[in-house]
Tab-separated table of N, CA and C and ligand atoms in Angstrom:
chain	number	residue	atom	x	y	z
A	1	MET	N	-65.646	38.842	-43.296
A	1	MET	CA	-66.566	38.473	-42.217
A	1	MET	C	-66.050	37.243	-41.462
A	2	MET	N	-66.165	37.280	-40.157
A	2	MET	CA	-65.671	36.196	-39.328
A	2	MET	C	-66.736	35.106	-39.199
A	3	SER	N	-66.314	33.898	-39.468
A	3	SER	CA	-67.281	32.807	-39.318
A	3	SER	C	-66.927	31.970	-38.092
A	4	LEU	N	-67.917	31.602	-37.373
A	4	LEU	CA	-67.724	30.824	-36.163
A	4	LEU	C	-68.216	29.399	-36.413
A	5	LYS	N	-67.336	28.456	-36.256
A	5	LYS	CA	-67.740	27.068	-36.473
A	5	LYS	C	-68.729	26.642	-35.387
A	6	PRO	N	-69.674	25.799	-35.750
A	6	PRO	CA	-70.697	25.370	-34.787
A	6	PRO	C	-70.097	24.787	-33.505
A	7	GLU	N	-69.057	23.982	-33.639
A	7	GLU	CA	-68.490	23.360	-32.442
A	7	GLU	C	-67.788	24.392	-31.550
A	8	LYS	N	-67.261	25.424	-32.199
A	8	LYS	CA	-66.612	26.481	-31.432
A	8	LYS	C	-67.653	27.308	-30.684
A	9	LEU	N	-68.741	27.532	-31.366
A	9	LEU	CA	-69.838	28.282	-30.765
A	9	LEU	C	-70.422	27.521	-29.586
A	10	GLN	N	-70.546	26.220	-29.784
A	10	GLN	CA	-71.079	25.359	-28.750
A	10	GLN	C	-70.196	25.402	-27.500
A	11	ARG	N	-68.903	25.361	-27.735
A	11	ARG	CA	-67.920	25.411	-26.659
A	11	ARG	C	-68.023	26.740	-25.904
A	12	LEU	N	-68.202	27.790	-26.679
A	12	LEU	CA	-68.305	29.128	-26.118
A	12	LEU	C	-69.537	29.239	-25.222
A	13	VAL	N	-70.646	28.728	-25.726
A	13	VAL	CA	-71.893	28.754	-24.970
A	13	VAL	C	-71.756	27.900	-23.714
A	14	TYR	N	-71.111	26.755	-23.862
A	14	TYR	CA	-70.899	25.862	-22.729
A	14	TYR	C	-70.089	26.567	-21.635
A	15	ASP	N	-69.038	27.252	-22.057
A	15	ASP	CA	-68.195	27.971	-21.105
A	15	ASP	C	-68.978	29.037	-20.356
A	16	ILE	N	-69.804	29.745	-21.094
A	16	ILE	CA	-70.594	30.810	-20.471
A	16	ILE	C	-71.590	30.227	-19.475
A	17	LEU	N	-72.209	29.139	-19.866
A	17	LEU	CA	-73.219	28.527	-19.016
A	17	LEU	C	-72.626	27.877	-17.774
A	18	THR	N	-71.417	27.343	-17.896
A	18	THR	CA	-70.855	26.603	-16.770
A	18	THR	C	-69.917	27.434	-15.898
A	19	THR	N	-69.508	28.583	-16.382
A	19	THR	CA	-68.633	29.430	-15.584
A	19	THR	C	-69.472	30.283	-14.645
A	20	ARG	N	-69.177	30.175	-13.373
A	20	ARG	CA	-69.937	30.928	-12.388
A	20	ARG	C	-69.022	31.931	-11.704
A	21	PRO	N	-69.623	32.993	-11.221
A	21	PRO	CA	-68.798	34.029	-10.586
A	21	PRO	C	-68.106	33.553	-9.318
A	22	ASP	N	-68.649	32.490	-8.691
A	22	ASP	CA	-68.051	32.030	-7.438
A	22	ASP	C	-67.031	30.920	-7.660
A	23	GLU	N	-66.585	30.756	-8.881
A	23	GLU	CA	-65.599	29.702	-9.137
A	23	GLU	C	-64.237	30.066	-8.561
A	24	ILE	N	-63.541	29.041	-8.104
A	24	ILE	CA	-62.241	29.272	-7.502
A	24	ILE	C	-61.143	28.862	-8.470
A	25	GLY	N	-59.956	29.352	-8.219
A	25	GLY	CA	-58.810	29.000	-9.039
A	25	GLY	C	-58.040	27.851	-8.426
A	26	CYS	N	-56.978	27.434	-9.117
A	26	CYS	CA	-56.181	26.306	-8.650
A	26	CYS	C	-55.545	26.570	-7.286
A	27	ASP	N	-55.093	27.798	-7.054
A	27	ASP	CA	-54.449	28.128	-5.782
A	27	ASP	C	-55.388	27.877	-4.613
A	28	THR	N	-56.610	28.375	-4.755
A	28	THR	CA	-57.612	28.215	-3.700
A	28	THR	C	-57.982	26.753	-3.540
A	29	CYS	N	-58.056	26.058	-4.657
A	29	CYS	CA	-58.392	24.637	-4.624
A	29	CYS	C	-57.326	23.857	-3.860
A	30	PHE	N	-56.075	24.123	-4.203
A	30	PHE	CA	-54.961	23.437	-3.537
A	30	PHE	C	-54.978	23.702	-2.037
A	31	ALA	N	-55.302	24.928	-1.683
A	31	ALA	CA	-55.285	25.325	-0.273
A	31	ALA	C	-56.359	24.593	0.522
A	32	GLN	N	-57.440	24.181	-0.151
A	32	GLN	CA	-58.549	23.545	0.555
A	32	GLN	C	-58.607	22.042	0.334
A	33	LEU	N	-57.651	21.551	-0.447
A	33	LEU	CA	-57.674	20.145	-0.835
A	33	LEU	C	-57.507	19.206	0.364
A	34	ASP	N	-56.632	19.581	1.285
A	34	ASP	CA	-56.390	18.771	2.489
A	34	ASP	C	-57.692	18.524	3.247
A	35	LEU	N	-58.402	19.622	3.462
A	35	LEU	CA	-59.656	19.571	4.207
A	35	LEU	C	-60.692	18.742	3.466
A	36	PHE	N	-60.713	18.926	2.167
A	36	PHE	CA	-61.655	18.190	1.316
A	36	PHE	C	-61.431	16.688	1.464
A	37	VAL	N	-60.190	16.261	1.385
A	37	VAL	CA	-59.840	14.838	1.497
A	37	VAL	C	-60.115	14.331	2.914
A	38	GLU	N	-59.820	15.159	3.912
A	38	GLU	CA	-60.075	14.777	5.302
A	38	GLU	C	-61.546	14.501	5.545
A	39	MET	N	-62.383	15.379	5.005
A	39	MET	CA	-63.829	15.211	5.154
A	39	MET	C	-64.297	13.928	4.491
A	40	LEU	N	-63.728	13.689	3.326
A	40	LEU	CA	-64.080	12.487	2.570
A	40	LEU	C	-63.738	11.245	3.383
A	41	GLN	N	-62.577	11.262	3.994
A	41	GLN	CA	-62.122	10.120	4.770
A	41	GLN	C	-62.898	9.965	6.068
A	42	ALA	N	-63.444	11.072	6.554
A	42	ALA	CA	-64.231	11.033	7.787
A	42	ALA	C	-65.659	10.591	7.512
A	43	GLY	N	-65.946	10.280	6.272
A	43	GLY	CA	-67.271	9.803	5.911
A	43	GLY	C	-68.275	10.915	5.685
A	44	LYS	N	-67.774	12.150	5.630
A	44	LYS	CA	-68.656	13.277	5.359
A	44	LYS	C	-68.715	13.514	3.855
A	45	ASN	N	-69.539	14.434	3.471
A	45	ASN	CA	-69.692	14.724	2.050
A	45	ASN	C	-69.123	16.110	1.717
A	46	PRO	N	-67.846	16.139	1.356
A	46	PRO	CA	-67.209	17.437	1.091
A	46	PRO	C	-67.792	18.158	-0.124
A	47	ALA	N	-68.425	17.410	-1.018
A	47	ALA	CA	-69.019	18.041	-2.198
A	47	ALA	C	-70.140	18.994	-1.812
A	48	VAL	N	-70.786	18.684	-0.679
A	48	VAL	CA	-71.862	19.541	-0.191
A	48	VAL	C	-71.288	20.687	0.640
A	49	ALA	N	-70.310	20.345	1.479
A	49	ALA	CA	-69.715	21.357	2.348
A	49	ALA	C	-68.807	22.309	1.574
A	50	MET	N	-68.148	21.802	0.564
A	50	MET	CA	-67.211	22.620	-0.213
A	50	MET	C	-67.504	22.488	-1.711
A	51	PRO	N	-68.648	23.002	-2.118
A	51	PRO	CA	-69.063	22.825	-3.526
A	51	PRO	C	-68.113	23.471	-4.530
A	52	GLN	N	-67.432	24.522	-4.108
A	52	GLN	CA	-66.514	25.202	-5.034
A	52	GLN	C	-65.318	24.329	-5.363
A	53	VAL	N	-64.792	23.665	-4.344
A	53	VAL	CA	-63.658	22.769	-4.561
A	53	VAL	C	-64.102	21.580	-5.408
A	54	HIS	N	-65.261	21.046	-5.063
A	54	HIS	CA	-65.805	19.917	-5.799
A	54	HIS	C	-65.971	20.266	-7.282
A	55	ARG	N	-66.506	21.440	-7.537
A	55	ARG	CA	-66.742	21.869	-8.908
A	55	ARG	C	-65.421	22.079	-9.654
A	56	HIS	N	-64.464	22.631	-8.946
A	56	HIS	CA	-63.164	22.855	-9.570
A	56	HIS	C	-62.498	21.526	-9.927
A	57	LEU	N	-62.631	20.553	-9.051
A	57	LEU	CA	-62.028	19.243	-9.298
A	57	LEU	C	-62.649	18.561	-10.519
A	58	GLU	N	-63.913	18.865	-10.750
A	58	GLU	CA	-64.576	18.282	-11.914
A	58	GLU	C	-64.083	18.905	-13.214
A	59	ARG	N	-63.661	20.142	-13.114
A	59	ARG	CA	-63.276	20.874	-14.315
A	59	ARG	C	-61.777	20.873	-14.571
A	60	CYS	N	-60.994	20.673	-13.519
A	60	CYS	CA	-59.553	20.849	-13.651
A	60	CYS	C	-58.834	19.509	-13.463
A	61	GLY	N	-58.282	18.974	-14.532
A	61	GLY	CA	-57.604	17.689	-14.484
A	61	GLY	C	-56.371	17.707	-13.597
A	62	MET	N	-55.694	18.839	-13.565
A	62	MET	CA	-54.465	18.982	-12.782
A	62	MET	C	-54.767	18.837	-11.291
A	63	CYS	N	-55.789	19.525	-10.840
A	63	CYS	CA	-56.155	19.475	-9.430
A	63	CYS	C	-56.755	18.120	-9.071
A	64	ARG	N	-57.445	17.517	-10.024
A	64	ARG	CA	-58.020	16.205	-9.763
A	64	ARG	C	-56.917	15.170	-9.560
A	65	GLU	N	-55.875	15.281	-10.351
A	65	GLU	CA	-54.726	14.383	-10.186
A	65	GLU	C	-54.109	14.540	-8.811
A	66	GLU	N	-53.969	15.792	-8.407
A	66	GLU	CA	-53.413	16.107	-7.095
A	66	GLU	C	-54.305	15.534	-5.987
A	67	PHE	N	-55.594	15.680	-6.199
A	67	PHE	CA	-56.593	15.190	-5.250
A	67	PHE	C	-56.510	13.673	-5.111
A	68	GLU	N	-56.416	12.989	-6.237
A	68	GLU	CA	-56.357	11.532	-6.219
A	68	GLU	C	-55.049	11.033	-5.598
A	69	ALA	N	-53.978	11.742	-5.866
A	69	ALA	CA	-52.680	11.383	-5.283
A	69	ALA	C	-52.714	11.534	-3.771
A	70	LEU	N	-53.313	12.615	-3.328
A	70	LEU	CA	-53.426	12.896	-1.894
A	70	LEU	C	-54.302	11.842	-1.220
A	71	LEU	N	-55.381	11.507	-1.870
A	71	LEU	CA	-56.319	10.518	-1.350
A	71	LEU	C	-55.660	9.155	-1.211
A	72	SER	N	-54.938	8.728	-2.233
A	72	SER	CA	-54.319	7.401	-2.171
A	72	SER	C	-53.163	7.395	-1.180
A	73	ALA	N	-52.482	8.524	-1.031
A	73	ALA	CA	-51.404	8.614	-0.045
A	73	ALA	C	-51.970	8.487	1.359
A	74	LEU	N	-53.089	9.123	1.603
A	74	LEU	CA	-53.718	9.066	2.921
A	74	LEU	C	-54.288	7.687	3.217
A	75	GLU	N	-54.825	7.064	2.179
A	75	GLU	CA	-55.361	5.709	2.352
A	75	GLU	C	-54.247	4.733	2.690
A	76	HIS	N	-53.125	4.913	2.001
A	76	HIS	CA	-51.951	4.099	2.273
A	76	HIS	C	-51.481	4.306	3.690
A	77	TYR	N	-51.461	5.562	4.122
A	77	TYR	CA	-51.008	5.927	5.462
A	77	TYR	C	-51.918	5.319	6.515
A	78	SER	N	-53.227	5.379	6.287
A	78	SER	CA	-54.160	4.877	7.286
A	78	SER	C	-54.120	3.356	7.382
A	79	GLN	N	-53.661	2.708	6.325
A	79	GLN	CA	-53.527	1.251	6.354
A	79	GLN	C	-52.359	0.825	7.247
A	80	LEU	N	-51.385	1.716	7.375
A	80	LEU	CA	-50.198	1.411	8.169
A	80	LEU	C	-50.469	1.583	9.657
A	81	HIS	N	-51.570	2.264	10.022
A	81	HIS	CA	-51.836	2.562	11.409
A	81	HIS	C	-53.100	1.893	11.941
B	101	ZN	ZN1	-57.138	23.493	-10.782
């Protein structure tokens, strides 16, 4: 008989509860990252306009790193101009 550890079960339930059918993958996230950062810099709220990207960034460390790198690069660029 297969036994499921409580923490594994918890993780499984968490995944089911937090995974939504409208979730995007890294490719889609990367493709929309420019716009997301632009909106942020324009003082808009991209989390509301692009909730899928926002949600992906919360879940995916790789894309979040990319997002932060892009953001700091743009901030650096805008300081020069
Ligand atoms: Zn990702």
